[in-house]
JSON list of C-alpha atoms and ligand atoms in Angstrom, two decimals:
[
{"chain": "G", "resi": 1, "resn": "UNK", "atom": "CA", "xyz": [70.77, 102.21, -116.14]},
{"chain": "G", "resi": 2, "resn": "UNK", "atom": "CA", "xyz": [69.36, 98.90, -115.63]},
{"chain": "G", "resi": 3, "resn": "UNK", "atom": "CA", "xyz": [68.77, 96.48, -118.38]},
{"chain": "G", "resi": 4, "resn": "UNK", "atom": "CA", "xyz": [65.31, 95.91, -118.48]},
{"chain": "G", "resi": 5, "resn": "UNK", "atom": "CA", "xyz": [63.81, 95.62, -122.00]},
{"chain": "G", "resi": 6, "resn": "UNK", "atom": "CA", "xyz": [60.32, 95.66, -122.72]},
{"chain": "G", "resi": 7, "resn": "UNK", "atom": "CA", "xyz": [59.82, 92.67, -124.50]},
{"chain": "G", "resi": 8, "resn": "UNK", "atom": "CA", "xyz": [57.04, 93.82, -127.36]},
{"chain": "G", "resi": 9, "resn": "UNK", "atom": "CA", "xyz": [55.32, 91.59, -129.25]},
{"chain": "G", "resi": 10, "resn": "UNK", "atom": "CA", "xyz": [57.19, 92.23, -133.10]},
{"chain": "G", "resi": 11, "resn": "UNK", "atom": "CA", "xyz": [53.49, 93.35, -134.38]},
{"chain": "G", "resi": 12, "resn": "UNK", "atom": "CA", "xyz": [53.66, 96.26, -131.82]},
{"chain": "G", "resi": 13, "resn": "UNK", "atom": "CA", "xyz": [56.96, 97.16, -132.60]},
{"chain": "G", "resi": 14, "resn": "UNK", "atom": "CA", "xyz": [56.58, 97.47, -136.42]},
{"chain": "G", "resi": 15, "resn": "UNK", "atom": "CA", "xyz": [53.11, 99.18, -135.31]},
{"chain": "G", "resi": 16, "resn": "UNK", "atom": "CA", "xyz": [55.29, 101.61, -133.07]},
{"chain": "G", "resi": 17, "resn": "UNK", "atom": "CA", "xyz": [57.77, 102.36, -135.84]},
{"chain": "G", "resi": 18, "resn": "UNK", "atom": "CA", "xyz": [55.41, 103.03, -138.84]},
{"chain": "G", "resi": 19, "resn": "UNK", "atom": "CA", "xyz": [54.12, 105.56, -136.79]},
{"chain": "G", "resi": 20, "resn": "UNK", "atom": "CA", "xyz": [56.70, 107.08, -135.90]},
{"chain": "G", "resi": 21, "resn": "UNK", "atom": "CA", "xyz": [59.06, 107.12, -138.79]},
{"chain": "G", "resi": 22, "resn": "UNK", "atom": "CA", "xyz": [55.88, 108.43, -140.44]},
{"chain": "G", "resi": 23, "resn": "UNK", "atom": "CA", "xyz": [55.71, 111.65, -137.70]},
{"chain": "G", "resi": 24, "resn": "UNK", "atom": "CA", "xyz": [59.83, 111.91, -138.40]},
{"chain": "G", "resi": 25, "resn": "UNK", "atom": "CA", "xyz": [59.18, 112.33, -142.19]},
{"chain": "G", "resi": 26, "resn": "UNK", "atom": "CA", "xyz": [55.90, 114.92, -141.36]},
{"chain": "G", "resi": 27, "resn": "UNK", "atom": "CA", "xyz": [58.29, 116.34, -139.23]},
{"chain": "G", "resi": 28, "resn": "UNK", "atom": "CA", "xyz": [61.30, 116.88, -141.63]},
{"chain": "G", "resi": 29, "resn": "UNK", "atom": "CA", "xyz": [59.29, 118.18, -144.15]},
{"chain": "G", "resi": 30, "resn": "UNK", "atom": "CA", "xyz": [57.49, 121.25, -142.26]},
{"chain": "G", "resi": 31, "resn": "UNK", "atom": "CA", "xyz": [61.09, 122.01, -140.79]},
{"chain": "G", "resi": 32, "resn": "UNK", "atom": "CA", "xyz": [62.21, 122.07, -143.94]},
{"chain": "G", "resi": 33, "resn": "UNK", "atom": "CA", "xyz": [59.15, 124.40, -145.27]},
{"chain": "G", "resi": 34, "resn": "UNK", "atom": "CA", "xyz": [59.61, 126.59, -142.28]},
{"chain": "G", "resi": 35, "resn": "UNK", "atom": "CA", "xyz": [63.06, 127.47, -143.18]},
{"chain": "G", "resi": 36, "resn": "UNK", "atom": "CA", "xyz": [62.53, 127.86, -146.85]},
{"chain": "G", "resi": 37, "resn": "UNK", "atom": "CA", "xyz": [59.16, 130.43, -145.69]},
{"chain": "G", "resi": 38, "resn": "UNK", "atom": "CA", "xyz": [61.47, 132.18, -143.89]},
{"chain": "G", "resi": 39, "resn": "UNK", "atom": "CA", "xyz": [63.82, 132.62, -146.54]},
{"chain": "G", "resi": 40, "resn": "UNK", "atom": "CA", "xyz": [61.24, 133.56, -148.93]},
{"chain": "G", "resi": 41, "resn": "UNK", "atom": "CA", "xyz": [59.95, 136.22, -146.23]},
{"chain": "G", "resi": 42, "resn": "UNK", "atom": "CA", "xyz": [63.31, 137.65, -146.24]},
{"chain": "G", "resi": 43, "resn": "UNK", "atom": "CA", "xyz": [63.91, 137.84, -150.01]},
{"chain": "G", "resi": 44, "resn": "UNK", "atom": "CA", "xyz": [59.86, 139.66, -150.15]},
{"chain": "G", "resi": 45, "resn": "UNK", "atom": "CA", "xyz": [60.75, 142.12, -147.81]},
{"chain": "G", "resi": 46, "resn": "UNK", "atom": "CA", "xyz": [59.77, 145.44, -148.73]},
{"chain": "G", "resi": 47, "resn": "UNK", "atom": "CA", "xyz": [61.07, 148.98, -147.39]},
{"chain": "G", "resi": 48, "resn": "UNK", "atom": "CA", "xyz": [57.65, 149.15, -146.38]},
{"chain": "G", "resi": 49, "resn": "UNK", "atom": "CA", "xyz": [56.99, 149.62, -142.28]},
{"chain": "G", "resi": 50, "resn": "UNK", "atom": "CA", "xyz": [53.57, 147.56, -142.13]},
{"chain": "G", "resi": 51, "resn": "UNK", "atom": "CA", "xyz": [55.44, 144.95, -144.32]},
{"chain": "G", "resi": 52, "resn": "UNK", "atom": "CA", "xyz": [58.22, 144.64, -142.23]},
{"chain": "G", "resi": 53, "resn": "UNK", "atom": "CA", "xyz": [55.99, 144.36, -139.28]},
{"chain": "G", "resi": 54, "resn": "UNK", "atom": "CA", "xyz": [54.31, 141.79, -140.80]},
{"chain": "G", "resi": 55, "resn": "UNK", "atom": "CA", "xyz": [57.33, 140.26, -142.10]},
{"chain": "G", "resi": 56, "resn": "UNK", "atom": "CA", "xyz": [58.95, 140.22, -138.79]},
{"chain": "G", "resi": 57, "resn": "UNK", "atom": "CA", "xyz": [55.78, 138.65, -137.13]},
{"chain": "G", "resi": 58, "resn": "UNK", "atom": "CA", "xyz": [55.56, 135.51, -140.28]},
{"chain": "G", "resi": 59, "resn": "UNK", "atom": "CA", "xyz": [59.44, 135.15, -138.72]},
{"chain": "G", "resi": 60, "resn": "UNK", "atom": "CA", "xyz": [59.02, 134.77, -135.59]},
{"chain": "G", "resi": 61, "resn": "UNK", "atom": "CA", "xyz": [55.96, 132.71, -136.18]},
{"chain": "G", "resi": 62, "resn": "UNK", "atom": "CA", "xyz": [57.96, 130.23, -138.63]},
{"chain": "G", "resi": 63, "resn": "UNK", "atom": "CA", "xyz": [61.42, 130.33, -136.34]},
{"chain": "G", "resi": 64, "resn": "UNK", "atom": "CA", "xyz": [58.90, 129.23, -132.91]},
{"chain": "G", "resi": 65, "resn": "UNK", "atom": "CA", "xyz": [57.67, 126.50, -135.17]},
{"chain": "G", "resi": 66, "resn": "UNK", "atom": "CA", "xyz": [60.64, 125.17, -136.63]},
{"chain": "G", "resi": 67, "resn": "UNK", "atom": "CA", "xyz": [61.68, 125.26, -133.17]},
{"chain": "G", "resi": 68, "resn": "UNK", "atom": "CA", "xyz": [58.75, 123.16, -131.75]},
{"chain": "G", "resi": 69, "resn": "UNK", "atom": "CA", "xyz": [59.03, 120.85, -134.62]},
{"chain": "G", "resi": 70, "resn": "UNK", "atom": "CA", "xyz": [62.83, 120.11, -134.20]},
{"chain": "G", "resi": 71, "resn": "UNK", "atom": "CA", "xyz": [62.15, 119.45, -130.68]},
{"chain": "G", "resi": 72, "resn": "UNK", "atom": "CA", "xyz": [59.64, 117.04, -131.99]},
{"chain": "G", "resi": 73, "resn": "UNK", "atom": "CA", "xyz": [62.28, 115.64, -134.26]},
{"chain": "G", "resi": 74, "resn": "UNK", "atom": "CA", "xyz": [64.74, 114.95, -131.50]},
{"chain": "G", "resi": 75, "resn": "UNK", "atom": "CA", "xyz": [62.28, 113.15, -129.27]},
{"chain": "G", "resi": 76, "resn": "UNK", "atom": "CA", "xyz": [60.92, 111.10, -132.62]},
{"chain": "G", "resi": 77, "resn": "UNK", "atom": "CA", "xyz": [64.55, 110.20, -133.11]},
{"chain": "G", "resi": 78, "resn": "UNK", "atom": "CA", "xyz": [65.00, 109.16, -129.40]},
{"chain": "G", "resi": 79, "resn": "UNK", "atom": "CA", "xyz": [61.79, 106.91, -129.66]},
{"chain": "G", "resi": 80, "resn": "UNK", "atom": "CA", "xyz": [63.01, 104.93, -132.31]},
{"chain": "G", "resi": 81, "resn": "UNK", "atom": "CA", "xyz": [66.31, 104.56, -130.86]},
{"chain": "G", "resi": 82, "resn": "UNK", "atom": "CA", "xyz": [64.65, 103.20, -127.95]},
{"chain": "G", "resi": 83, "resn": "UNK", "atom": "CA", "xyz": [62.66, 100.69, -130.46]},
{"chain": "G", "resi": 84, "resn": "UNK", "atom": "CA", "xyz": [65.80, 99.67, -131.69]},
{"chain": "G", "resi": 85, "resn": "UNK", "atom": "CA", "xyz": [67.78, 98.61, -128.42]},
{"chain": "G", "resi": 86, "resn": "UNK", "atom": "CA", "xyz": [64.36, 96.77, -126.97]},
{"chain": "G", "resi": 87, "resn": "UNK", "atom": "CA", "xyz": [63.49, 100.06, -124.16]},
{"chain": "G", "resi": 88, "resn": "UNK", "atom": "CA", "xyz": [60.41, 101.22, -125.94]},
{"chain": "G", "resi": 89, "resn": "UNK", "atom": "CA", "xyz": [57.85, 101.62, -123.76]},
{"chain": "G", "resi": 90, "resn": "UNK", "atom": "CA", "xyz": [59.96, 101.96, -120.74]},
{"chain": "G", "resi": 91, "resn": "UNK", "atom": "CA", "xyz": [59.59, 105.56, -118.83]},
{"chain": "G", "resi": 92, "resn": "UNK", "atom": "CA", "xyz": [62.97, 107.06, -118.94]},
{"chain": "G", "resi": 93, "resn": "UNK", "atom": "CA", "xyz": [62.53, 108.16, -115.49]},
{"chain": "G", "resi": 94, "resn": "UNK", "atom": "CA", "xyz": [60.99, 105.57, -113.69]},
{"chain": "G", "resi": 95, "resn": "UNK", "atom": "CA", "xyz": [61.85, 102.54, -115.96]},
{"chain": "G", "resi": 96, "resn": "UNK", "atom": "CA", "xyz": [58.38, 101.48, -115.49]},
{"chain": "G", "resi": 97, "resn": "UNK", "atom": "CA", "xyz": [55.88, 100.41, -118.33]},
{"chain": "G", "resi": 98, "resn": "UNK", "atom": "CA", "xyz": [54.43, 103.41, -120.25]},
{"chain": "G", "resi": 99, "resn": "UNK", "atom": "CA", "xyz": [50.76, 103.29, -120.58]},
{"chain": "G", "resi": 100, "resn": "UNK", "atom": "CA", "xyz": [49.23, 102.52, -124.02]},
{"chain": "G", "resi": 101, "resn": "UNK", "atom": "CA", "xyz": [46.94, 104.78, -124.00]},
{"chain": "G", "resi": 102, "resn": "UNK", "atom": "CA", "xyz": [49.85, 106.87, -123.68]},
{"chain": "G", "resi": 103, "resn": "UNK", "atom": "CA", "xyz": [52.14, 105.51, -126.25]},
{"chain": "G", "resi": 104, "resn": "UNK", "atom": "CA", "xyz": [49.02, 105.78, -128.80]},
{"chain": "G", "resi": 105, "resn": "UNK", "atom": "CA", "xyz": [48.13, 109.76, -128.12]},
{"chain": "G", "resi": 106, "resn": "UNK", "atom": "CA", "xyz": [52.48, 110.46, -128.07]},
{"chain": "G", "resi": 107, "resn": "UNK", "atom": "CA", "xyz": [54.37, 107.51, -129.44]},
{"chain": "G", "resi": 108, "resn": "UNK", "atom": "CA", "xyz": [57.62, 109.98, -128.61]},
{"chain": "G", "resi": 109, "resn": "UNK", "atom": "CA", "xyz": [56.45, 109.99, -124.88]},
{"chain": "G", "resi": 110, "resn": "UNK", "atom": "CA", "xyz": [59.89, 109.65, -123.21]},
{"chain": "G", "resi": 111, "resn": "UNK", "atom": "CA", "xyz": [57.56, 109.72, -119.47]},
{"chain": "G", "resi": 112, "resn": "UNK", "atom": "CA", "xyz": [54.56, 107.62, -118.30]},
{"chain": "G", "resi": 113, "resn": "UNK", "atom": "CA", "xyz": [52.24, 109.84, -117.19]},
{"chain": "G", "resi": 114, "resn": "UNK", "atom": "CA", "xyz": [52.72, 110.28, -113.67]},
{"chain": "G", "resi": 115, "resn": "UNK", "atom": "CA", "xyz": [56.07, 111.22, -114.29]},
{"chain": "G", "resi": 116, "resn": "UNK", "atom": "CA", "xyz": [55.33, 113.19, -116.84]},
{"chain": "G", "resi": 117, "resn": "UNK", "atom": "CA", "xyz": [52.88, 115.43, -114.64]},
{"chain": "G", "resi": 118, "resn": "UNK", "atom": "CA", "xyz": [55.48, 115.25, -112.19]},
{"chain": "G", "resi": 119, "resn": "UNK", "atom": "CA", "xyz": [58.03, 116.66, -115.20]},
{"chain": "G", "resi": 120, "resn": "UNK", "atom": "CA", "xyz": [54.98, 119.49, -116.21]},
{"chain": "G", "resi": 121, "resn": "UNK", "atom": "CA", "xyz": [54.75, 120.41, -112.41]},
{"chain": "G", "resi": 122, "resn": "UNK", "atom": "CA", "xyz": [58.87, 121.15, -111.88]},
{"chain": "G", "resi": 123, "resn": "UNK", "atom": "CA", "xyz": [58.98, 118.23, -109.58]},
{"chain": "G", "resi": 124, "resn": "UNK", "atom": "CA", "xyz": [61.62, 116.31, -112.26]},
{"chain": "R", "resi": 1, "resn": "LIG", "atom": "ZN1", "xyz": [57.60, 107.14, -115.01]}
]
């Protein structure tokens, strides 16, 4: 690890933050709804066999999404970690600046993008 910082003007790092403390609260809450759904699904659960189907499906629906969003969570938190100790911005692989185009479709984006094609590709 090197110690290059990104030095971001403090309008773009507030910018940066609001955003994304704003996706970690979105976040928490449908991870939070996604569990209590899938409680509730249990608890309705009839002896029914087209319920249960159904019932089964809403599951493993809710548990894939909860899934996606926690994985969303944990790369939210990392991003604002990253605010924090000044390496926002930075790819994680390549240490180089992250596009901004980039940073404003995915403010989590850990990779700039041609690592991150690399990444999709297997190549990382
Ligand atoms: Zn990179």
């Amino acid at each position: 690890m090197g110690a290059k910082r990104l030095d971001m003007d403090k309008k773009r790092v507030e910018y940066y933050k609001k955003r994304l403390t704003t996706a970690q609260d979105e976040l928490m809450r449908l991870v939070t709804k996604s569990e209590r759904d899938g409680r509730e699904a249990d608890e309705e659960a009839t002896q029914d066999v087209a319920d249960k189907a159904a019932n089964s499906y809403t599951k493993e629906f809710l548990f894939h999404q909860s899934d996606e969003n926690r994985r969303l969570l944990q790369l939210v938190g990392e991003a604002l970690g990253r605010l924090k100790n000044g390496t926002y911005g930075l790819c994680v692989s390549c240490r180089e600046e992250v596009q901004v185009k980039r940073l404003e479709a995915v403010p989590w984006a850990r990779h700039c993008i041609e690592c991150q094609e690399k990444q999709d590709q297997g190549l990382l």
